[in-house]
mmCIF file of C-alpha atoms and ligand atoms in Angstrom:
data_model
loop_
_atom_site.group_PDB
_atom_site.id
_atom_site.type_symbol
_atom_site.label_atom_id
_atom_site.label_comp_id
_atom_site.label_asym_id
_atom_site.label_seq_id
_atom_site.Cartn_x
_atom_site.Cartn_y
_atom_site.Cartn_z
ATOM 1 C CA MET A 1 63.207 66.342 95.924
ATOM 2 C CA ILE A 2 66.124 65.926 93.541
ATOM 3 C CA LEU A 3 68.490 62.944 93.656
ATOM 4 C CA ALA A 4 71.851 63.610 92.016
ATOM 5 C CA ILE A 5 74.842 61.396 91.242
ATOM 6 C CA GLU A 6 78.379 62.604 90.509
ATOM 7 C CA THR A 7 81.097 60.195 89.320
ATOM 8 C CA SER A 8 83.281 62.298 87.013
ATOM 9 C CA CYS A 9 86.575 61.487 88.733
ATOM 10 C CA ASP A 10 87.465 59.344 91.753
ATOM 11 C CA ASP A 11 84.797 60.324 94.299
ATOM 12 C CA THR A 12 81.498 58.453 94.263
ATOM 13 C CA CYS A 13 78.895 61.052 95.248
ATOM 14 C CA ALA A 14 75.127 61.073 95.775
ATOM 15 C CA ALA A 15 72.963 63.821 97.248
ATOM 16 C CA VAL A 16 69.363 64.815 97.875
ATOM 17 C CA ILE A 17 68.297 68.467 97.854
ATOM 18 C CA ASP A 18 64.935 70.160 97.636
ATOM 19 C CA ARG A 19 63.867 72.660 94.985
ATOM 20 C CA SER A 20 64.813 75.616 97.169
ATOM 21 C CA GLY A 21 68.421 74.412 97.291
ATOM 22 C CA LEU A 22 68.406 73.079 100.827
ATOM 23 C CA ILE A 23 70.769 70.114 101.190
ATOM 24 C CA LEU A 24 69.138 67.075 102.795
ATOM 25 C CA SER A 25 72.159 64.835 102.301
ATOM 26 C CA ASN A 26 75.504 65.014 100.542
ATOM 27 C CA VAL A 27 77.394 61.712 100.524
ATOM 28 C CA ILE A 28 80.975 61.605 99.278
ATOM 29 C CA SER A 29 82.695 58.246 99.143
ATOM 30 C CA SER A 30 86.393 58.743 98.443
ATOM 31 C CA GLN A 31 87.948 55.713 96.851
ATOM 32 C CA GLY A 32 91.309 56.234 98.586
ATOM 33 C CA ILE A 33 92.948 53.683 96.327
ATOM 34 C CA HIS A 34 94.652 56.036 93.878
ATOM 35 C CA ASP A 35 97.227 57.527 96.276
ATOM 36 C CA ARG A 36 99.622 54.657 95.723
ATOM 37 C CA TYR A 37 99.685 55.366 91.983
ATOM 38 C CA GLY A 38 100.333 59.107 92.417
ATOM 39 C CA GLY A 39 97.155 60.004 90.523
ATOM 40 C CA VAL A 40 93.726 58.759 89.508
ATOM 41 C CA VAL A 41 93.708 55.580 87.382
ATOM 42 C CA PRO A 42 90.591 55.912 85.184
ATOM 43 C CA GLU A 43 89.783 52.223 84.855
ATOM 44 C CA ILE A 44 90.166 51.608 88.608
ATOM 45 C CA ALA A 45 88.008 54.660 89.351
ATOM 46 C CA ALA A 46 85.218 53.318 87.117
ATOM 47 C CA ARG A 47 85.301 49.881 88.764
ATOM 48 C CA HIS A 48 85.100 51.411 92.226
ATOM 49 C CA HIS A 49 82.203 53.643 91.213
ATOM 50 C CA LEU A 50 80.369 50.487 90.198
ATOM 51 C CA GLU A 51 80.926 48.993 93.648
ATOM 52 C CA LEU A 52 80.142 52.151 95.609
ATOM 53 C CA VAL A 53 77.364 53.903 93.729
ATOM 54 C CA ASP A 54 74.408 51.894 95.082
ATOM 55 C CA VAL A 55 75.628 52.300 98.657
ATOM 56 C CA ALA A 56 76.210 56.032 98.190
ATOM 57 C CA ILE A 57 72.651 56.470 96.888
ATOM 58 C CA GLU A 58 71.176 54.367 99.704
ATOM 59 C CA ASP A 59 73.098 56.454 102.245
ATOM 60 C CA ALA A 60 71.991 59.704 100.607
ATOM 61 C CA LEU A 61 68.325 58.662 100.719
ATOM 62 C CA GLU A 62 68.598 57.394 104.288
ATOM 63 C CA GLN A 63 70.369 60.502 105.589
ATOM 64 C CA ALA A 64 67.777 62.689 103.858
ATOM 65 C CA ASP A 65 65.067 60.507 105.407
ATOM 66 C CA VAL A 66 63.320 60.038 102.052
ATOM 67 C CA GLY A 67 62.576 57.104 99.756
ATOM 68 C CA LEU A 68 62.846 56.830 95.981
ATOM 69 C CA GLY A 69 59.105 57.496 95.908
ATOM 70 C CA ASP A 70 59.755 61.061 97.107
ATOM 71 C CA ILE A 71 62.179 61.845 94.276
ATOM 72 C CA ARG A 72 60.772 63.963 91.421
ATOM 73 C CA LEU A 73 63.938 64.496 89.386
ATOM 74 C CA VAL A 74 67.087 62.418 88.906
ATOM 75 C CA ALA A 75 70.302 64.200 87.918
ATOM 76 C CA ALA A 76 73.774 63.037 86.956
ATOM 77 C CA THR A 77 77.012 64.575 85.754
ATOM 78 C CA GLN A 78 77.258 64.053 81.989
ATOM 79 C CA GLY A 79 80.767 65.545 81.556
ATOM 80 C CA PRO A 80 83.482 66.700 81.392
ATOM 81 C CA GLY A 81 85.440 63.996 83.196
ATOM 82 C CA LEU A 82 86.665 60.431 82.855
ATOM 83 C CA VAL A 83 84.200 58.826 80.452
ATOM 84 C CA GLY A 84 84.282 55.362 82.026
ATOM 85 C CA ALA A 85 83.655 56.896 85.450
ATOM 86 C CA LEU A 86 80.907 59.222 84.192
ATOM 87 C CA LEU A 87 79.099 56.362 82.486
ATOM 88 C CA ILE A 88 78.602 54.531 85.792
ATOM 89 C CA GLY A 89 76.771 57.470 87.377
ATOM 90 C CA LEU A 90 74.871 58.352 84.224
ATOM 91 C CA SER A 91 73.724 54.754 83.651
ATOM 92 C CA GLU A 92 72.662 54.446 87.274
ATOM 93 C CA ALA A 93 70.668 57.675 87.000
ATOM 94 C CA LYS A 94 69.001 56.479 83.781
ATOM 95 C CA ALA A 95 68.054 53.160 85.379
ATOM 96 C CA ILE A 96 66.525 54.776 88.474
ATOM 97 C CA ALA A 97 64.681 57.421 86.440
ATOM 98 C CA ALA A 98 63.412 55.035 83.754
ATOM 99 C CA ALA A 99 62.181 52.458 86.288
ATOM 100 C CA ARG A 100 60.144 55.150 88.077
ATOM 101 C CA ASN A 101 59.105 57.083 84.984
ATOM 102 C CA LEU A 102 60.952 60.178 86.213
ATOM 103 C CA PRO A 103 62.627 62.949 84.221
ATOM 104 C CA LEU A 104 66.425 63.074 84.087
ATOM 105 C CA ALA A 105 68.628 66.174 84.141
ATOM 106 C CA PRO A 106 72.097 65.791 82.581
ATOM 107 C CA VAL A 107 74.440 68.266 84.268
ATOM 108 C CA ASP A 108 77.718 69.825 83.173
ATOM 109 C CA HIS A 109 80.324 69.302 85.908
ATOM 110 C CA LEU A 110 81.649 72.875 85.725
ATOM 111 C CA GLN A 111 78.138 74.287 85.885
ATOM 112 C CA GLY A 112 77.885 72.146 89.013
ATOM 113 C CA HIS A 113 80.886 73.897 90.588
ATOM 114 C CA VAL A 114 79.249 77.245 89.761
ATOM 115 C CA ALA A 115 75.874 76.078 91.128
ATOM 116 C CA ALA A 116 77.451 75.087 94.471
ATOM 117 C CA ASN A 117 77.110 78.815 95.177
ATOM 118 C CA PHE A 118 73.311 78.659 94.730
ATOM 119 C CA LEU A 119 72.782 76.170 97.565
ATOM 120 C CA GLY A 120 71.136 77.165 100.818
ATOM 121 C CA PRO A 121 70.973 78.400 103.459
ATOM 122 C CA GLU A 122 72.646 81.534 102.025
ATOM 123 C CA PRO A 123 72.832 81.343 98.240
ATOM 124 C CA PHE A 124 75.173 83.746 96.429
ATOM 125 C CA GLU A 125 73.274 85.461 93.637
ATOM 126 C CA PRO A 126 74.598 86.316 90.154
ATOM 127 C CA PRO A 127 76.070 88.372 88.664
ATOM 128 C CA PHE A 128 79.487 87.245 89.918
ATOM 129 C CA LEU A 129 82.795 85.865 88.693
ATOM 130 C CA CYS A 130 83.657 82.325 89.700
ATOM 131 C CA LEU A 131 87.223 81.041 89.903
ATOM 132 C CA ILE A 132 87.118 77.258 89.558
ATOM 133 C CA ALA A 133 90.433 75.581 90.327
ATOM 134 C CA SER A 134 90.640 71.823 90.788
ATOM 135 C CA GLY A 135 92.783 68.878 89.769
ATOM 136 C CA GLY A 136 91.100 68.790 86.376
ATOM 137 C CA HIS A 137 90.112 72.388 85.641
ATOM 138 C CA THR A 138 91.151 75.983 86.042
ATOM 139 C CA LEU A 139 88.829 78.628 84.725
ATOM 140 C CA LEU A 140 87.303 81.998 85.286
ATOM 141 C CA ALA A 141 83.564 81.926 84.700
ATOM 142 C CA HIS A 142 81.373 84.974 84.216
ATOM 143 C CA VAL A 143 78.073 84.002 85.855
ATOM 144 C CA GLU A 144 75.229 86.280 84.768
ATOM 145 C CA ASP A 145 72.337 84.104 85.894
ATOM 146 C CA ARG A 146 71.677 80.678 87.373
ATOM 147 C CA PHE A 147 71.366 78.995 83.965
ATOM 148 C CA GLY A 148 74.905 79.147 82.635
ATOM 149 C CA PHE A 149 78.210 80.998 82.432
ATOM 150 C CA THR A 150 80.734 82.372 79.952
ATOM 151 C CA VAL A 151 84.353 81.260 80.127
ATOM 152 C CA LEU A 152 86.641 84.301 80.387
ATOM 153 C CA GLY A 153 89.857 82.322 80.721
ATOM 154 C CA SER A 154 91.056 78.771 81.197
ATOM 155 C CA THR A 155 94.342 76.927 81.465
ATOM 156 C CA LEU A 156 96.573 76.433 78.433
ATOM 157 C CA ASP A 157 98.268 73.407 79.984
ATOM 158 C CA ASP A 158 97.967 71.962 83.516
ATOM 159 C CA ALA A 159 95.159 72.683 85.956
ATOM 160 C CA ALA A 160 96.128 74.532 89.148
ATOM 161 C CA GLY A 161 95.493 71.438 91.279
ATOM 162 C CA GLU A 162 97.633 69.395 88.922
ATOM 163 C CA ALA A 163 100.436 71.936 89.371
ATOM 164 C CA PHE A 164 100.105 71.496 93.156
ATOM 165 C CA ASP A 165 100.083 67.701 92.796
ATOM 166 C CA LYS A 166 103.081 67.570 90.441
ATOM 167 C CA GLY A 167 105.054 70.066 92.532
ATOM 168 C CA ALA A 168 104.292 68.014 95.632
ATOM 169 C CA ARG A 169 105.529 64.895 93.900
ATOM 170 C CA MET A 170 108.803 66.643 92.964
ATOM 171 C CA LEU A 171 109.178 67.608 96.627
ATOM 172 C CA GLY A 172 108.653 63.998 97.649
ATOM 173 C CA LEU A 173 105.163 64.515 99.102
ATOM 174 C CA GLY A 174 102.193 62.164 98.657
ATOM 175 C CA TYR A 175 99.034 62.474 96.558
ATOM 176 C CA PRO A 176 96.847 64.558 96.574
ATOM 177 C CA GLY A 177 99.679 67.028 96.842
ATOM 178 C CA GLY A 178 97.850 70.298 97.464
ATOM 179 C CA PRO A 179 97.175 69.906 101.199
ATOM 180 C CA ALA A 180 100.620 68.348 101.821
ATOM 181 C CA LEU A 181 102.374 71.136 99.934
ATOM 182 C CA GLN A 182 100.402 73.764 101.841
ATOM 183 C CA ARG A 183 101.468 72.166 105.150
ATOM 184 C CA LEU A 184 105.153 72.066 104.170
ATOM 185 C CA ALA A 185 104.978 75.648 102.851
ATOM 186 C CA ALA A 186 103.590 76.926 106.157
ATOM 187 C CA ASP A 187 107.127 76.882 107.652
ATOM 188 C CA GLY A 188 108.818 78.252 104.541
ATOM 189 C CA ASP A 189 109.773 81.629 103.089
ATOM 190 C CA PRO A 190 107.608 82.418 100.039
ATOM 191 C CA THR A 191 110.166 84.980 98.810
ATOM 192 C CA ALA A 192 113.149 82.610 98.915
ATOM 193 C CA PHE A 193 112.737 81.713 95.242
ATOM 194 C CA LYS A 194 111.204 83.761 92.454
ATOM 195 C CA PHE A 195 109.023 81.446 90.395
ATOM 196 C CA PRO A 196 107.157 82.677 87.270
ATOM 197 C CA THR A 197 103.488 83.707 87.319
ATOM 198 C CA ALA A 198 102.870 83.438 83.546
ATOM 199 C CA GLU A 199 102.822 87.194 83.033
ATOM 200 C CA GLY A 200 103.679 86.546 79.385
ATOM 201 C CA VAL A 201 100.367 84.810 78.746
ATOM 202 C CA ASP A 202 97.900 87.230 77.156
ATOM 203 C CA GLY A 203 94.354 87.804 78.301
ATOM 204 C CA LEU A 204 92.809 85.849 81.131
ATOM 205 C CA ASP A 205 94.196 82.391 80.406
ATOM 206 C CA PHE A 206 96.370 80.486 82.871
ATOM 207 C CA SER A 207 99.562 78.499 82.379
ATOM 208 C CA PHE A 208 101.348 76.411 84.987
ATOM 209 C CA ALA A 209 103.969 74.705 82.806
ATOM 210 C CA GLY A 210 106.563 77.420 83.541
ATOM 211 C CA VAL A 211 106.319 77.335 87.303
ATOM 212 C CA LYS A 212 106.524 73.555 87.274
ATOM 213 C CA THR A 213 109.707 73.562 85.191
ATOM 214 C CA SER A 214 111.182 76.267 87.420
ATOM 215 C CA LEU A 215 110.672 74.092 90.486
ATOM 216 C CA LEU A 216 112.354 71.198 88.723
ATOM 217 C CA TYR A 217 115.421 73.339 87.918
ATOM 218 C CA ALA A 218 115.478 74.906 91.381
ATOM 219 C CA LEU A 219 115.535 71.442 92.948
ATOM 220 C CA ARG A 220 118.317 70.370 90.586
ATOM 221 C CA ASP A 221 120.430 73.481 91.086
ATOM 222 C CA ASN A 222 119.894 73.901 94.849
ATOM 223 C CA PRO A 223 119.933 70.377 96.282
ATOM 224 C CA ASP A 224 120.514 71.682 99.810
ATOM 225 C CA ALA A 225 117.850 74.423 99.786
ATOM 226 C CA PRO A 226 115.244 74.106 102.557
ATOM 227 C CA ARG A 227 112.322 72.264 100.987
ATOM 228 C CA GLN A 228 109.789 74.334 102.887
ATOM 229 C CA ASP A 229 111.179 77.452 101.154
ATOM 230 C CA LEU A 230 110.796 75.794 97.757
ATOM 231 C CA ALA A 231 107.241 74.729 98.638
ATOM 232 C CA ALA A 232 106.305 78.197 99.929
ATOM 233 C CA SER A 233 107.727 79.957 96.865
ATOM 234 C CA TYR A 234 106.060 77.496 94.494
ATOM 235 C CA GLN A 235 102.697 77.863 96.221
ATOM 236 C CA ALA A 236 103.049 81.657 96.229
ATOM 237 C CA ALA A 237 103.584 81.705 92.450
ATOM 238 C CA ILE A 238 100.475 79.584 91.786
ATOM 239 C CA VAL A 239 98.357 81.651 94.183
ATOM 240 C CA GLU A 240 99.639 84.912 92.708
ATOM 241 C CA GLN A 241 98.816 83.835 89.164
ATOM 242 C CA LEU A 242 95.293 82.765 90.123
ATOM 243 C CA ALA A 243 94.710 85.999 92.058
ATOM 244 C CA ARG A 244 96.142 88.361 89.426
ATOM 245 C CA ARG A 245 94.067 86.861 86.599
ATOM 246 C CA THR A 246 91.012 87.080 88.824
ATOM 247 C CA GLU A 247 91.734 90.732 89.624
ATOM 248 C CA LYS A 248 92.135 91.459 85.915
ATOM 249 C CA ALA A 249 88.823 89.747 85.103
ATOM 250 C CA LEU A 250 87.038 91.691 87.846
ATOM 251 C CA GLU A 251 88.486 94.920 86.491
ATOM 252 C CA GLN A 252 87.561 94.126 82.892
ATOM 253 C CA THR A 253 83.980 93.160 83.666
ATOM 254 C CA GLY A 254 83.418 95.758 86.370
ATOM 255 C CA ILE A 255 81.954 93.035 88.592
ATOM 256 C CA ASP A 256 82.611 93.282 92.330
ATOM 257 C CA ARG A 257 81.428 89.871 93.430
ATOM 258 C CA LEU A 258 83.626 86.765 93.437
ATOM 259 C CA ALA A 259 82.976 83.106 94.181
ATOM 260 C CA VAL A 260 85.369 80.158 94.199
ATOM 261 C CA GLY A 261 85.063 76.437 93.574
ATOM 262 C CA GLY A 262 87.208 73.326 93.107
ATOM 263 C CA GLY A 263 89.598 71.614 95.506
ATOM 264 C CA VAL A 264 92.275 74.315 95.257
ATOM 265 C CA ALA A 265 89.774 76.752 96.815
ATOM 266 C CA ALA A 266 90.617 74.966 100.080
ATOM 267 C CA ASN A 267 94.116 76.478 99.922
ATOM 268 C CA GLY A 268 94.611 78.870 102.849
ATOM 269 C CA PRO A 269 97.021 81.361 101.241
ATOM 270 C CA LEU A 270 94.777 81.526 98.135
ATOM 271 C CA ARG A 271 91.735 82.337 100.272
ATOM 272 C CA GLU A 272 93.669 85.020 102.138
ATOM 273 C CA ARG A 273 94.983 86.528 98.894
ATOM 274 C CA LEU A 274 91.506 86.584 97.287
ATOM 275 C CA ALA A 275 90.002 88.135 100.405
ATOM 276 C CA ARG A 276 92.518 90.996 100.087
ATOM 277 C CA ILE A 277 91.228 91.914 96.588
ATOM 278 C CA GLY A 278 88.498 93.865 98.326
ATOM 279 C CA VAL A 279 85.395 92.587 96.496
ATOM 280 C CA THR A 280 82.549 90.582 98.033
ATOM 281 C CA LEU A 281 83.959 87.052 98.288
ATOM 282 C CA HIS A 282 81.842 83.917 98.605
ATOM 283 C CA VAL A 283 83.651 80.732 99.621
ATOM 284 C CA PRO A 284 81.318 77.733 99.926
ATOM 285 C CA PRO A 285 82.122 75.219 102.688
ATOM 286 C CA ARG A 286 85.004 72.907 101.749
ATOM 287 C CA GLU A 287 82.753 69.896 101.052
ATOM 288 C CA LEU A 288 80.860 71.972 98.472
ATOM 289 C CA CYS A 289 84.076 73.244 96.817
ATOM 290 C CA THR A 290 85.440 69.776 96.086
ATOM 291 C CA ASP A 291 83.538 67.337 93.885
ATOM 292 C CA ASN A 292 80.127 66.514 95.334
ATOM 293 C CA ALA A 293 76.618 65.649 94.157
ATOM 294 C CA ALA A 294 74.765 68.465 95.969
ATOM 295 C CA MET A 295 76.256 70.930 93.485
ATOM 296 C CA ILE A 296 75.053 68.711 90.611
ATOM 297 C CA ALA A 297 71.548 68.647 92.110
ATOM 298 C CA SER A 298 71.715 72.429 92.471
ATOM 299 C CA ALA A 299 72.614 72.893 88.785
ATOM 300 C CA ALA A 300 69.936 70.359 87.758
ATOM 301 C CA ARG A 301 67.261 72.818 88.885
ATOM 302 C CA TYR A 302 68.159 75.036 85.916
ATOM 303 C CA VAL A 303 68.503 72.332 83.234
ATOM 304 C CA THR A 304 65.586 71.436 80.961
ATOM 305 C CA PRO A 305 64.923 67.855 82.088
ATOM 306 C CA LEU A 306 64.657 65.016 79.582
ATOM 307 C CA LEU A 307 61.466 62.991 79.754
ATOM 308 C CA PRO A 308 61.418 59.170 80.023
ATOM 309 C CA GLY A 309 62.319 57.711 76.648
ATOM 310 C CA ALA A 310 64.445 60.708 75.700
ATOM 311 C CA TYR A 311 67.489 59.887 77.807
ATOM 312 C CA LEU A 312 68.246 56.200 77.399
ATOM 313 C CA ASP A 313 70.831 56.798 74.647
ATOM 314 C CA LEU A 314 72.360 59.839 76.349
ATOM 315 C CA ASP A 315 76.172 59.731 76.225
ATOM 316 C CA ALA A 316 78.852 61.113 78.553
ATOM 317 C CA TYR A 317 81.487 63.536 77.259
ATOM 318 C CA ALA A 318 85.135 63.770 78.264
ATOM 319 C CA THR A 319 85.947 67.386 77.416
ATOM 320 C CA GLY A 320 84.321 70.660 76.497
ATOM 321 C CA GLN A 321 80.689 71.559 76.883
ATOM 322 C CA ARG A 322 77.611 69.439 76.481
ATOM 323 C CA ALA A 323 76.879 68.154 72.984
ATOM 324 C CA LEU A 324 73.107 68.046 72.641
HETATM 325 O O1 KG4 B 401 87.827 69.526 93.143
HETATM 326 P P1 KG4 B 401 88.726 68.408 93.537
HETATM 327 O O2 KG4 B 401 88.471 67.729 94.846
HETATM 328 O O3 KG4 B 401 88.716 67.279 92.459
HETATM 329 C C1 KG4 B 401 88.871 67.528 91.096
HETATM 330 O O4 KG4 B 401 90.036 67.583 90.678
HETATM 331 O O5 KG4 B 401 87.853 67.693 90.396
HETATM 332 O O6 KG4 B 401 90.211 69.001 93.519
HETATM 333 C C2 KG4 B 401 91.318 68.211 93.851
HETATM 334 C C3 KG4 B 401 92.562 69.065 93.685
HETATM 335 C C4 KG4 B 401 93.850 68.289 93.842
HETATM 336 O O7 KG4 B 401 94.714 68.616 92.786
HETATM 337 C C5 KG4 B 401 94.382 68.760 95.190
HETATM 338 O O8 KG4 B 401 95.791 68.716 95.269
HETATM 339 C C6 KG4 B 401 93.868 70.183 95.228
HETATM 340 O O9 KG4 B 401 92.567 70.118 94.664
HETATM 341 N N1 KG4 B 401 93.812 70.684 96.608
HETATM 342 C C7 KG4 B 401 94.591 71.680 97.082
HETATM 343 C C8 KG4 B 401 94.288 71.814 98.468
HETATM 344 N N2 KG4 B 401 93.327 70.899 98.777
HETATM 345 C C9 KG4 B 401 93.046 70.221 97.629
HETATM 346 N N3 KG4 B 401 95.492 72.450 96.465
HETATM 347 C C10 KG4 B 401 96.120 73.374 97.209
HETATM 348 N N4 KG4 B 401 95.910 73.557 98.537
HETATM 349 C C11 KG4 B 401 94.996 72.807 99.206
HETATM 350 N N5 KG4 B 401 94.807 72.992 100.507
HETATM 351 ZN ZN1 ZN B 402 85.412 69.183 89.955
#
């Protein structure tokens, strides 16, 4: 049994899986406090993790019907993410592992999103491309095996989820903006406005600064335009950019298998657009696309674990890949 903890942003998550990738429990405690600020406040997130993490772990063990004595490996997200938030989960994992003389697996959050696809009952096997689009990240990963991935493209500015959130805020919707914007867009005309899809950006990188600015100007210049049309056109531009880059990456690599991850993967029009590409598409259930600890436990199976004594001074990292 593997116990994993994920606290890289504002969800306090704990999960138990077995070595085969079967999920025994997957507890996600959303803090729900950040909405009023229009975004996640790092210091508040860290304080809430501290309050919630023990309960989340207790719930995960109870739901899995196991005790700490059944756990053979403890895993935690090491980065990237909010360092103060990460440190709560990582310290908790160290304490549990050290007290029981267990090994600890530090896991990269993005590798976690990729590894969500390896969970049972029907794991999706590499090679495949994985489009990860969340509030913090947007990237195309080339996944050749279960141990890692190569980044083919990532965002030059905002993440796709951030673009949804900021657009939603401009349209007067609440946070997180993605689901609210999708709902408003459902009654709108996606061709009413022509927003940019970053065609000028070379290669497989993404950029959402242009579309954001275009929405701002469209709102300024067309104060009486139906807001659902603005929302639908804005959403269409983000979806189109994500889909076109993905198509290009599939073409360039000759791979015909695609997986998705991150909160934006919950977006209906994006799912429909990706399904129309015509390759084999794997969309994990929503609770495995957004931040969760089961995906961290899944990735932990392919990390060389650190033995007791080797992990007490392990640090979290905010950006980039793991520094060993
Ligand atoms: O993966 P996630 O839960 O957390 C991280 O950011 O790591 O992703 C949250 C992001 C938010 O920006 C939210 O607005 C976006 O995913 N999102 C959506 C939808 N549901 C969540 N964006 C577009 N359409 C949705 N239905
Ligand atoms: Zn994430």
